[in-house]
Amino acid sequence: MARRNKIYEGKAKILYEGPEPGTLVQYFKDDATAFNAAKKDVIEGKGVLNNRLSEFFMTGLNNIGVPTHFIKRLNMREQLVRACEIIPLEVIVRNYAAGSLSTRLGIEEGTPLPRPIVEYCYKDDKLGDPLVSEEHIAAFGWASQQDMDDIVSLALRVNDFMSGVMMAVGIRLVDFKIEIGRVYEGDFQRLVVADEISPDSCRLWDLKTGQKLDKDVFRRDLGSLTDAYTEVARRLGIMPEHGQGGAKPTLIN
Ligand code: TMP
Ligand code: ASP
């Protein structure tokens, strides 16, 4: 079958040319990587789950007026998105200490932070996505001061939305990463939340037990990643218990 033109292949997703100008098809692979791809595996069903979960979060954000690149889900592994120019930053928001913040500053994982902390990493796999400051971002022209104001505002709105949605199903949003894209509308540009929002890019802990329901299950060998993601999807009412796309994801394309 003739396949669409591939625009870009990343570690967990592929972007294909979309059906209309200004659109792309985002395909979710089953590949899981950690530690800048030093650890790799194929986790059957992960792409299906992340496609559904990212659809759920991005739709919610669109509905409350936080602009995202998401247009619609096309099938089990693909979604239609707006083409955008990705700002080369990973924008991280943290509510509780964990991961690299805990290591860097010696703060015990799970310690509540005095307020949400926004951090930036420069997206460059060869360099291992190093932490950078607003000074670097301004000096190297990755984003303007106006962009930075908009990015912080988007990141904090995503944090409030995601924290509330997860809290409602008994899950703590510890931290997350988003990517921001520029879309051009005539002479104007606007910033949108792009890439994906899924348990690959968030830390999600069960409120009562502290059980990890995110990619740390893979990073730290804590059990079945699909069981963890399926649990998140089940609590959010995304995966019906029975039938197509049920608790065990149906692996059709
Ligand atoms: P960190 O504690 O490893 O810096 O991760 C912070 C958050 O960012 C966490 O929710 C996981 C997410 N993240 C990604 O989505 N991609 C990455 O490459 C890394 C390192 C972290
Ligand atoms: N996405 C990163 C990698 O591939 C790291 C991570 O999420 O831990 O390797």
PDB file of C-alpha atoms and ligand atoms in Angstrom:
ATOM      1  CA  MET A   1       0.000   0.000   0.000  1.00  0.00           C
ATOM      2  CA  ALA A   2       1.349   3.426  -0.885  1.00  0.00           C
ATOM      3  CA  ARG A   3       2.269   5.132   2.352  1.00  0.00           C
ATOM      4  CA  ARG A   4       2.137   8.852   3.038  1.00  0.00           C
ATOM      5  CA  ASN A   5       5.394  10.754   2.944  1.00  0.00           C
ATOM      6  CA  LYS A   6       7.292  10.426   6.167  1.00  0.00           C
ATOM      7  CA  ILE A   7       8.276  13.877   7.489  1.00  0.00           C
ATOM      8  CA  TYR A   8      10.078  12.899  10.673  1.00  0.00           C
ATOM      9  CA  GLU A   9      10.672   9.850  12.833  1.00  0.00           C
ATOM     10  CA  GLY A  10      11.329  10.271  16.550  1.00  0.00           C
ATOM     11  CA  LYS A  11      11.824   7.716  19.303  1.00  0.00           C
ATOM     12  CA  ALA A  12       8.134   7.128  20.042  1.00  0.00           C
ATOM     13  CA  LYS A  13       6.280   8.662  17.083  1.00  0.00           C
ATOM     14  CA  ILE A  14       6.372   9.196  13.339  1.00  0.00           C
ATOM     15  CA  LEU A  15       5.026  12.244  11.518  1.00  0.00           C
ATOM     16  CA  TYR A  16       3.581  11.792   8.031  1.00  0.00           C
ATOM     17  CA  GLU A  17       2.387  14.385   5.573  1.00  0.00           C
ATOM     18  CA  GLY A  18      -1.280  15.135   6.282  1.00  0.00           C
ATOM     19  CA  PRO A  19      -4.252  15.097   3.907  1.00  0.00           C
ATOM     20  CA  GLU A  20      -4.431  18.922   3.726  1.00  0.00           C
ATOM     21  CA  PRO A  21      -1.686  21.535   3.675  1.00  0.00           C
ATOM     22  CA  GLY A  22      -0.828  22.569   7.205  1.00  0.00           C
ATOM     23  CA  THR A  23      -1.733  19.164   8.661  1.00  0.00           C
ATOM     24  CA  LEU A  24       0.304  16.134   9.669  1.00  0.00           C
ATOM     25  CA  VAL A  25      -0.540  12.607  10.725  1.00  0.00           C
ATOM     26  CA  GLN A  26       1.095  11.648  14.027  1.00  0.00           C
ATOM     27  CA  TYR A  27       1.625   7.881  14.404  1.00  0.00           C
ATOM     28  CA  PHE A  28       2.292   6.405  17.858  1.00  0.00           C
ATOM     29  CA  LYS A  29       4.836   3.573  17.879  1.00  0.00           C
ATOM     30  CA  ASP A  30       5.203   0.896  20.549  1.00  0.00           C
ATOM     31  CA  ASP A  31       8.869   1.768  21.077  1.00  0.00           C
ATOM     32  CA  ALA A  32       9.886   2.821  24.566  1.00  0.00           C
ATOM     33  CA  THR A  33      13.212   4.483  25.299  1.00  0.00           C
ATOM     34  CA  ALA A  34      14.770   5.950  28.401  1.00  0.00           C
ATOM     35  CA  PHE A  35      18.028   7.631  29.365  1.00  0.00           C
ATOM     36  CA  ASN A  36      18.394   9.121  25.889  1.00  0.00           C
ATOM     37  CA  ALA A  37      17.677   5.762  24.264  1.00  0.00           C
ATOM     38  CA  ALA A  38      20.378   3.908  26.257  1.00  0.00           C
ATOM     39  CA  LYS A  39      17.482   1.658  27.360  1.00  0.00           C
ATOM     40  CA  LYS A  40      15.074   0.493  24.651  1.00  0.00           C
ATOM     41  CA  ASP A  41      12.218  -1.933  24.259  1.00  0.00           C
ATOM     42  CA  VAL A  42       9.065  -2.503  22.281  1.00  0.00           C
ATOM     43  CA  ILE A  43       6.017  -2.513  24.555  1.00  0.00           C
ATOM     44  CA  GLU A  44       3.095  -3.986  22.668  1.00  0.00           C
ATOM     45  CA  GLY A  45       0.073  -1.701  22.881  1.00  0.00           C
ATOM     46  CA  LYS A  46       1.846   1.394  24.276  1.00  0.00           C
ATOM     47  CA  GLY A  47       1.260   3.390  21.076  1.00  0.00           C
ATOM     48  CA  VAL A  48      -2.461   2.614  21.095  1.00  0.00           C
ATOM     49  CA  LEU A  49      -2.767   3.716  24.717  1.00  0.00           C
ATOM     50  CA  ASN A  50      -0.762   6.918  24.258  1.00  0.00           C
ATOM     51  CA  ASN A  51      -2.744   7.851  21.135  1.00  0.00           C
ATOM     52  CA  ARG A  52      -5.969   7.575  23.158  1.00  0.00           C
ATOM     53  CA  LEU A  53      -4.602   9.279  26.249  1.00  0.00           C
ATOM     54  CA  SER A  54      -3.034  12.152  24.332  1.00  0.00           C
ATOM     55  CA  GLU A  55      -6.318  12.614  22.429  1.00  0.00           C
ATOM     56  CA  PHE A  56      -8.158  12.804  25.749  1.00  0.00           C
ATOM     57  CA  PHE A  57      -5.833  15.409  27.300  1.00  0.00           C
ATOM     58  CA  MET A  58      -5.422  17.531  24.159  1.00  0.00           C
ATOM     59  CA  THR A  59      -9.196  17.571  23.537  1.00  0.00           C
ATOM     60  CA  GLY A  60      -9.765  18.700  27.112  1.00  0.00           C
ATOM     61  CA  LEU A  61      -7.208  21.470  26.696  1.00  0.00           C
ATOM     62  CA  ASN A  62      -8.759  22.603  23.390  1.00  0.00           C
ATOM     63  CA  ASN A  63     -12.162  22.667  25.127  1.00  0.00           C
ATOM     64  CA  ILE A  64     -10.968  25.033  27.853  1.00  0.00           C
ATOM     65  CA  GLY A  65      -9.246  27.345  25.379  1.00  0.00           C
ATOM     66  CA  VAL A  66      -5.670  26.135  25.707  1.00  0.00           C
ATOM     67  CA  PRO A  67      -4.602  25.850  22.061  1.00  0.00           C
ATOM     68  CA  THR A  68      -3.036  22.565  20.966  1.00  0.00           C
ATOM     69  CA  HIS A  69      -1.966  21.060  17.655  1.00  0.00           C
ATOM     70  CA  PHE A  70      -4.534  18.247  18.020  1.00  0.00           C
ATOM     71  CA  ILE A  71      -7.348  18.104  15.441  1.00  0.00           C
ATOM     72  CA  LYS A  72      -8.770  14.579  15.692  1.00  0.00           C
ATOM     73  CA  ARG A  73      -7.891  10.955  16.225  1.00  0.00           C
ATOM     74  CA  LEU A  74      -7.919   9.001  12.971  1.00  0.00           C
ATOM     75  CA  ASN A  75      -7.537   5.398  14.154  1.00  0.00           C
ATOM     76  CA  MET A  76      -5.958   3.296  16.884  1.00  0.00           C
ATOM     77  CA  ARG A  77      -2.465   4.645  16.304  1.00  0.00           C
ATOM     78  CA  GLU A  78      -2.824   7.877  14.374  1.00  0.00           C
ATOM     79  CA  GLN A  79      -4.085  11.369  14.929  1.00  0.00           C
ATOM     80  CA  LEU A  80      -4.455  14.389  12.675  1.00  0.00           C
ATOM     81  CA  VAL A  81      -2.558  17.414  13.982  1.00  0.00           C
ATOM     82  CA  ARG A  82      -1.719  20.903  12.814  1.00  0.00           C
ATOM     83  CA  ALA A  83       1.733  21.234  11.350  1.00  0.00           C
ATOM     84  CA  CYS A  84       3.848  23.497  13.504  1.00  0.00           C
ATOM     85  CA  GLU A  85       7.413  24.525  13.990  1.00  0.00           C
ATOM     86  CA  ILE A  86       8.572  22.956  17.229  1.00  0.00           C
ATOM     87  CA  ILE A  87      10.452  25.273  19.577  1.00  0.00           C
ATOM     88  CA  PRO A  88      13.562  23.239  20.512  1.00  0.00           C
ATOM     89  CA  LEU A  89      12.719  23.118  24.214  1.00  0.00           C
ATOM     90  CA  GLU A  90      11.289  20.539  26.561  1.00  0.00           C
ATOM     91  CA  VAL A  91       9.145  22.552  28.955  1.00  0.00           C
ATOM     92  CA  ILE A  92       8.891  20.754  32.297  1.00  0.00           C
ATOM     93  CA  VAL A  93       6.510  21.646  35.117  1.00  0.00           C
ATOM     94  CA  ARG A  94       7.028  20.101  38.532  1.00  0.00           C
ATOM     95  CA  ASN A  95       4.627  20.006  41.487  1.00  0.00           C
ATOM     96  CA  TYR A  96       6.531  17.465  43.601  1.00  0.00           C
ATOM     97  CA  ALA A  97      10.230  16.642  43.591  1.00  0.00           C
ATOM     98  CA  ALA A  98      11.142  13.592  41.493  1.00  0.00           C
ATOM     99  CA  GLY A  99      13.551  12.365  38.853  1.00  0.00           C
ATOM    100  CA  SER A 100      16.316  14.698  37.759  1.00  0.00           C
ATOM    101  CA  LEU A 101      15.251  17.497  40.139  1.00  0.00           C
ATOM    102  CA  SER A 102      15.638  15.157  43.113  1.00  0.00           C
ATOM    103  CA  THR A 103      19.036  13.988  41.852  1.00  0.00           C
ATOM    104  CA  ARG A 104      20.273  17.486  40.995  1.00  0.00           C
ATOM    105  CA  LEU A 105      19.204  19.206  44.219  1.00  0.00           C
ATOM    106  CA  GLY A 106      19.160  16.295  46.668  1.00  0.00           C
ATOM    107  CA  ILE A 107      15.455  16.637  47.465  1.00  0.00           C
ATOM    108  CA  GLU A 108      13.657  13.423  48.380  1.00  0.00           C
ATOM    109  CA  GLU A 109      11.214  12.188  45.717  1.00  0.00           C
ATOM    110  CA  GLY A 110       7.637  13.084  46.608  1.00  0.00           C
ATOM    111  CA  THR A 111       8.492  16.264  48.518  1.00  0.00           C
ATOM    112  CA  PRO A 112       5.866  18.892  47.650  1.00  0.00           C
ATOM    113  CA  LEU A 113       7.402  21.947  45.987  1.00  0.00           C
ATOM    114  CA  PRO A 114       6.551  25.422  47.328  1.00  0.00           C
ATOM    115  CA  ARG A 115       5.035  26.292  43.951  1.00  0.00           C
ATOM    116  CA  PRO A 116       5.025  24.783  40.478  1.00  0.00           C
ATOM    117  CA  ILE A 117       8.539  25.020  39.050  1.00  0.00           C
ATOM    118  CA  VAL A 118       9.015  25.455  35.298  1.00  0.00           C
ATOM    119  CA  GLU A 119      12.278  24.199  33.773  1.00  0.00           C
ATOM    120  CA  TYR A 120      13.600  24.071  30.228  1.00  0.00           C
ATOM    121  CA  CYS A 121      15.776  21.526  28.479  1.00  0.00           C
ATOM    122  CA  TYR A 122      17.325  22.159  25.076  1.00  0.00           C
ATOM    123  CA  LYS A 123      16.028  19.466  22.716  1.00  0.00           C
ATOM    124  CA  ASP A 124      19.141  17.842  21.335  1.00  0.00           C
ATOM    125  CA  ASP A 125      19.572  14.090  21.635  1.00  0.00           C
ATOM    126  CA  LYS A 126      23.312  14.278  20.939  1.00  0.00           C
ATOM    127  CA  LEU A 127      23.692  16.480  24.016  1.00  0.00           C
ATOM    128  CA  GLY A 128      21.169  14.504  26.102  1.00  0.00           C
ATOM    129  CA  ASP A 129      18.651  17.386  26.295  1.00  0.00           C
ATOM    130  CA  PRO A 130      20.594  19.591  28.750  1.00  0.00           C
ATOM    131  CA  LEU A 131      18.881  21.864  31.245  1.00  0.00           C
ATOM    132  CA  VAL A 132      19.036  25.502  30.090  1.00  0.00           C
ATOM    133  CA  SER A 133      17.968  28.841  31.555  1.00  0.00           C
ATOM    134  CA  GLU A 134      15.889  31.668  30.056  1.00  0.00           C
ATOM    135  CA  GLU A 135      19.214  33.453  29.519  1.00  0.00           C
ATOM    136  CA  HIS A 136      20.358  30.720  27.122  1.00  0.00           C
ATOM    137  CA  ILE A 137      16.990  30.679  25.393  1.00  0.00           C
ATOM    138  CA  ALA A 138      17.062  34.460  24.822  1.00  0.00           C
ATOM    139  CA  ALA A 139      20.758  34.681  23.947  1.00  0.00           C
ATOM    140  CA  PHE A 140      20.600  31.873  21.381  1.00  0.00           C
ATOM    141  CA  GLY A 141      17.276  33.087  19.983  1.00  0.00           C
ATOM    142  CA  TRP A 142      15.336  29.843  20.546  1.00  0.00           C
ATOM    143  CA  ALA A 143      12.343  31.883  21.748  1.00  0.00           C
ATOM    144  CA  SER A 144      11.615  35.582  22.269  1.00  0.00           C
ATOM    145  CA  GLN A 145      10.672  37.158  25.590  1.00  0.00           C
ATOM    146  CA  GLN A 146       7.046  37.311  24.407  1.00  0.00           C
ATOM    147  CA  ASP A 147       7.209  33.607  23.478  1.00  0.00           C
ATOM    148  CA  MET A 148       8.616  32.824  26.931  1.00  0.00           C
ATOM    149  CA  ASP A 149       5.754  34.662  28.652  1.00  0.00           C
ATOM    150  CA  ASP A 150       3.273  32.717  26.510  1.00  0.00           C
ATOM    151  CA  ILE A 151       5.092  29.420  27.126  1.00  0.00           C
ATOM    152  CA  VAL A 152       5.002  29.840  30.922  1.00  0.00           C
ATOM    153  CA  SER A 153       1.339  30.766  30.794  1.00  0.00           C
ATOM    154  CA  LEU A 154       0.513  27.726  28.588  1.00  0.00           C
ATOM    155  CA  ALA A 155       2.592  25.404  30.787  1.00  0.00           C
ATOM    156  CA  LEU A 156       0.858  26.547  33.973  1.00  0.00           C
ATOM    157  CA  ARG A 157      -2.596  26.243  32.399  1.00  0.00           C
ATOM    158  CA  VAL A 158      -1.743  22.713  31.275  1.00  0.00           C
ATOM    159  CA  ASN A 159      -0.545  22.000  34.816  1.00  0.00           C
ATOM    160  CA  ASP A 160      -3.800  23.218  36.384  1.00  0.00           C
ATOM    161  CA  PHE A 161      -5.916  21.260  33.912  1.00  0.00           C
ATOM    162  CA  MET A 162      -3.900  18.046  34.142  1.00  0.00           C
ATOM    163  CA  SER A 163      -3.606  18.242  37.940  1.00  0.00           C
ATOM    164  CA  GLY A 164      -7.394  18.605  38.268  1.00  0.00           C
ATOM    165  CA  VAL A 165      -8.248  15.850  35.787  1.00  0.00           C
ATOM    166  CA  MET A 166      -5.834  13.427  37.401  1.00  0.00           C
ATOM    167  CA  MET A 167      -6.795  14.369  40.969  1.00  0.00           C
ATOM    168  CA  ALA A 168     -10.422  13.551  40.109  1.00  0.00           C
ATOM    169  CA  VAL A 169      -9.416   9.950  39.384  1.00  0.00           C
ATOM    170  CA  GLY A 170      -7.130   9.544  42.382  1.00  0.00           C
ATOM    171  CA  ILE A 171      -3.832  10.269  40.647  1.00  0.00           C
ATOM    172  CA  ARG A 172      -1.191  12.849  41.584  1.00  0.00           C
ATOM    173  CA  LEU A 173       0.404  14.793  38.738  1.00  0.00           C
ATOM    174  CA  VAL A 174       3.980  14.917  40.004  1.00  0.00           C
ATOM    175  CA  ASP A 175       5.506  16.546  36.915  1.00  0.00           C
ATOM    176  CA  PHE A 176       5.258  16.564  33.143  1.00  0.00           C
ATOM    177  CA  LYS A 177       6.948  17.699  29.971  1.00  0.00           C
ATOM    178  CA  ILE A 178       5.338  19.469  27.038  1.00  0.00           C
ATOM    179  CA  GLU A 179       6.585  20.763  23.734  1.00  0.00           C
ATOM    180  CA  ILE A 180       5.402  23.972  22.157  1.00  0.00           C
ATOM    181  CA  GLY A 181       4.917  24.647  18.455  1.00  0.00           C
ATOM    182  CA  ARG A 182       4.481  27.786  16.411  1.00  0.00           C
ATOM    183  CA  VAL A 183       1.644  27.908  13.913  1.00  0.00           C
ATOM    184  CA  TYR A 184       1.474  30.689  11.384  1.00  0.00           C
ATOM    185  CA  GLU A 185      -1.826  32.341  10.573  1.00  0.00           C
ATOM    186  CA  GLY A 186      -1.213  34.961   7.907  1.00  0.00           C
ATOM    187  CA  ASP A 187       1.260  37.428   9.366  1.00  0.00           C
ATOM    188  CA  PHE A 188       0.651  36.183  12.881  1.00  0.00           C
ATOM    189  CA  GLN A 189       2.199  33.332  14.772  1.00  0.00           C
ATOM    190  CA  ARG A 190       0.681  31.682  17.762  1.00  0.00           C
ATOM    191  CA  LEU A 191       1.962  29.092  20.158  1.00  0.00           C
ATOM    192  CA  VAL A 192       0.222  25.782  20.690  1.00  0.00           C
ATOM    193  CA  VAL A 193       0.827  22.727  22.842  1.00  0.00           C
ATOM    194  CA  ALA A 194       2.253  20.113  20.454  1.00  0.00           C
ATOM    195  CA  ASP A 195       3.782  16.608  20.497  1.00  0.00           C
ATOM    196  CA  GLU A 196       1.917  14.436  23.026  1.00  0.00           C
ATOM    197  CA  ILE A 197       0.681  14.424  26.597  1.00  0.00           C
ATOM    198  CA  SER A 198       0.699  10.873  27.919  1.00  0.00           C
ATOM    199  CA  PRO A 199       2.153   8.757  30.720  1.00  0.00           C
ATOM    200  CA  ASP A 200       5.371   8.755  28.643  1.00  0.00           C
ATOM    201  CA  SER A 201       5.765  12.463  29.370  1.00  0.00           C
ATOM    202  CA  CYS A 202       4.226  12.782  32.859  1.00  0.00           C
ATOM    203  CA  ARG A 203       4.851  11.364  36.307  1.00  0.00           C
ATOM    204  CA  LEU A 204       1.596   9.993  37.668  1.00  0.00           C
ATOM    205  CA  TRP A 205       1.366   8.466  41.146  1.00  0.00           C
ATOM    206  CA  ASP A 206      -1.652   6.844  42.718  1.00  0.00           C
ATOM    207  CA  LEU A 207      -2.834   9.275  45.406  1.00  0.00           C
ATOM    208  CA  LYS A 208      -3.318   6.617  48.088  1.00  0.00           C
ATOM    209  CA  THR A 209      -0.597   4.066  47.449  1.00  0.00           C
ATOM    210  CA  GLY A 210       1.990   6.138  45.570  1.00  0.00           C
ATOM    211  CA  GLN A 211       2.098   3.444  42.872  1.00  0.00           C
ATOM    212  CA  LYS A 212       3.762   4.735  39.709  1.00  0.00           C
ATOM    213  CA  LEU A 213       1.503   4.774  36.648  1.00  0.00           C
ATOM    214  CA  ASP A 214       3.916   6.343  34.146  1.00  0.00           C
ATOM    215  CA  LYS A 215       7.099   5.686  32.171  1.00  0.00           C
ATOM    216  CA  ASP A 216       9.147   5.333  35.372  1.00  0.00           C
ATOM    217  CA  VAL A 217       7.667   1.781  35.432  1.00  0.00           C
ATOM    218  CA  PHE A 218       9.827   1.142  32.343  1.00  0.00           C
ATOM    219  CA  ARG A 219      12.785   3.355  33.333  1.00  0.00           C
ATOM    220  CA  ARG A 220      13.060   1.654  36.743  1.00  0.00           C
ATOM    221  CA  ASP A 221      11.821  -1.875  35.853  1.00  0.00           C
ATOM    222  CA  LEU A 222       8.786  -1.710  38.130  1.00  0.00           C
ATOM    223  CA  GLY A 223       6.478  -4.079  36.243  1.00  0.00           C
ATOM    224  CA  SER A 224       4.157  -3.923  33.253  1.00  0.00           C
ATOM    225  CA  LEU A 225       4.055  -0.551  31.502  1.00  0.00           C
ATOM    226  CA  THR A 226       0.868  -1.375  29.595  1.00  0.00           C
ATOM    227  CA  ASP A 227      -0.873  -2.391  32.826  1.00  0.00           C
ATOM    228  CA  ALA A 228       0.061   1.001  34.316  1.00  0.00           C
ATOM    229  CA  TYR A 229      -1.095   3.006  31.262  1.00  0.00           C
ATOM    230  CA  THR A 230      -4.248   0.895  30.940  1.00  0.00           C
ATOM    231  CA  GLU A 231      -5.062   1.704  34.562  1.00  0.00           C
ATOM    232  CA  VAL A 232      -4.771   5.442  33.832  1.00  0.00           C
ATOM    233  CA  ALA A 233      -6.987   5.055  30.758  1.00  0.00           C
ATOM    234  CA  ARG A 234      -9.499   2.936  32.677  1.00  0.00           C
ATOM    235  CA  ARG A 235      -9.808   5.483  35.481  1.00  0.00           C
ATOM    236  CA  LEU A 236     -10.346   8.269  32.961  1.00  0.00           C
ATOM    237  CA  GLY A 237     -13.103   6.206  31.322  1.00  0.00           C
ATOM    238  CA  ILE A 238     -11.214   6.069  28.037  1.00  0.00           C
ATOM    239  CA  MET A 239     -10.855   2.339  27.559  1.00  0.00           C
ATOM    240  CA  PRO A 240     -14.138   0.501  27.862  1.00  0.00           C
ATOM    241  CA  GLU A 241     -13.810  -2.619  30.003  1.00  0.00           C
ATOM    242  CA  HIS A 242     -15.071  -4.817  27.163  1.00  0.00           C
ATOM    243  CA  GLY A 243     -15.252  -4.669  23.414  1.00  0.00           C
ATOM    244  CA  GLN A 244     -13.056  -2.976  20.865  1.00  0.00           C
ATOM    245  CA  GLY A 245     -10.222  -1.006  22.386  1.00  0.00           C
ATOM    246  CA  GLY A 246     -10.927  -2.648  25.734  1.00  0.00           C
ATOM    247  CA  ALA A 247      -8.598  -3.006  28.695  1.00  0.00           C
ATOM    248  CA  LYS A 248      -6.188  -5.049  26.619  1.00  0.00           C
ATOM    249  CA  PRO A 249      -5.635  -2.656  23.720  1.00  0.00           C
ATOM    250  CA  THR A 250      -6.744  -4.010  20.372  1.00  0.00           C
ATOM    251  CA  LEU A 251      -3.683  -3.972  18.211  1.00  0.00           C
ATOM    252  CA  ILE A 252      -5.070  -2.923  14.903  1.00  0.00           C
ATOM    253  CA  ASN A 253      -3.568  -0.130  12.965  1.00  0.00           C
TER     254      ASN A 253
HETATM  255  P1  TMP B   1      13.137  14.351  34.689  1.00  0.00           P
HETATM  256  O1  TMP B   1      12.858  14.330  36.156  1.00  0.00           O
HETATM  257  O2  TMP B   1      13.818  13.129  34.184  1.00  0.00           O
HETATM  258  O3  TMP B   1      13.855  15.626  34.269  1.00  0.00           O
HETATM  259  O4  TMP B   1      11.716  14.391  33.942  1.00  0.00           O
HETATM  260  C1  TMP B   1      10.782  15.402  34.190  1.00  0.00           C
HETATM  261  C2  TMP B   1       9.499  15.093  33.446  1.00  0.00           C
HETATM  262  O5  TMP B   1       9.707  15.148  32.045  1.00  0.00           O
HETATM  263  C3  TMP B   1       8.938  13.706  33.716  1.00  0.00           C
HETATM  264  O6  TMP B   1       7.517  13.820  33.794  1.00  0.00           O
HETATM  265  C4  TMP B   1       9.307  12.883  32.532  1.00  0.00           C
HETATM  266  C5  TMP B   1       9.370  13.896  31.431  1.00  0.00           C
HETATM  267  N1  TMP B   1      10.409  13.616  30.454  1.00  0.00           N
HETATM  268  C6  TMP B   1      10.076  13.455  29.128  1.00  0.00           C
HETATM  269  O7  TMP B   1       8.901  13.529  28.770  1.00  0.00           O
HETATM  270  N2  TMP B   1      11.065  13.217  28.228  1.00  0.00           N
HETATM  271  C7  TMP B   1      12.371  13.136  28.573  1.00  0.00           C
HETATM  272  O8  TMP B   1      13.234  12.930  27.716  1.00  0.00           O
HETATM  273  C8  TMP B   1      12.716  13.300  29.967  1.00  0.00           C
HETATM  274  C9  TMP B   1      14.133  13.186  30.413  1.00  0.00           C
HETATM  275  C10 TMP B   1      11.709  13.534  30.858  1.00  0.00           C
HETATM  276  N1  ASP B   2      12.626  10.263  26.103  1.00  0.00           N
HETATM  277  C1  ASP B   2      13.947  10.039  26.598  1.00  0.00           C
HETATM  278  C2  ASP B   2      14.656   8.931  25.851  1.00  0.00           C
HETATM  279  O1  ASP B   2      14.553   8.438  25.104  1.00  0.00           O
HETATM  280  C3  ASP B   2      14.145   9.828  28.014  1.00  0.00           C
HETATM  281  C4  ASP B   2      13.068   9.550  28.996  1.00  0.00           C
HETATM  282  O2  ASP B   2      11.906   9.748  28.747  1.00  0.00           O
HETATM  283  O3  ASP B   2      13.470   9.113  30.077  1.00  0.00           O
HETATM  284  O4  ASP B   2      15.447   8.279  25.857  1.00  0.00           O
END
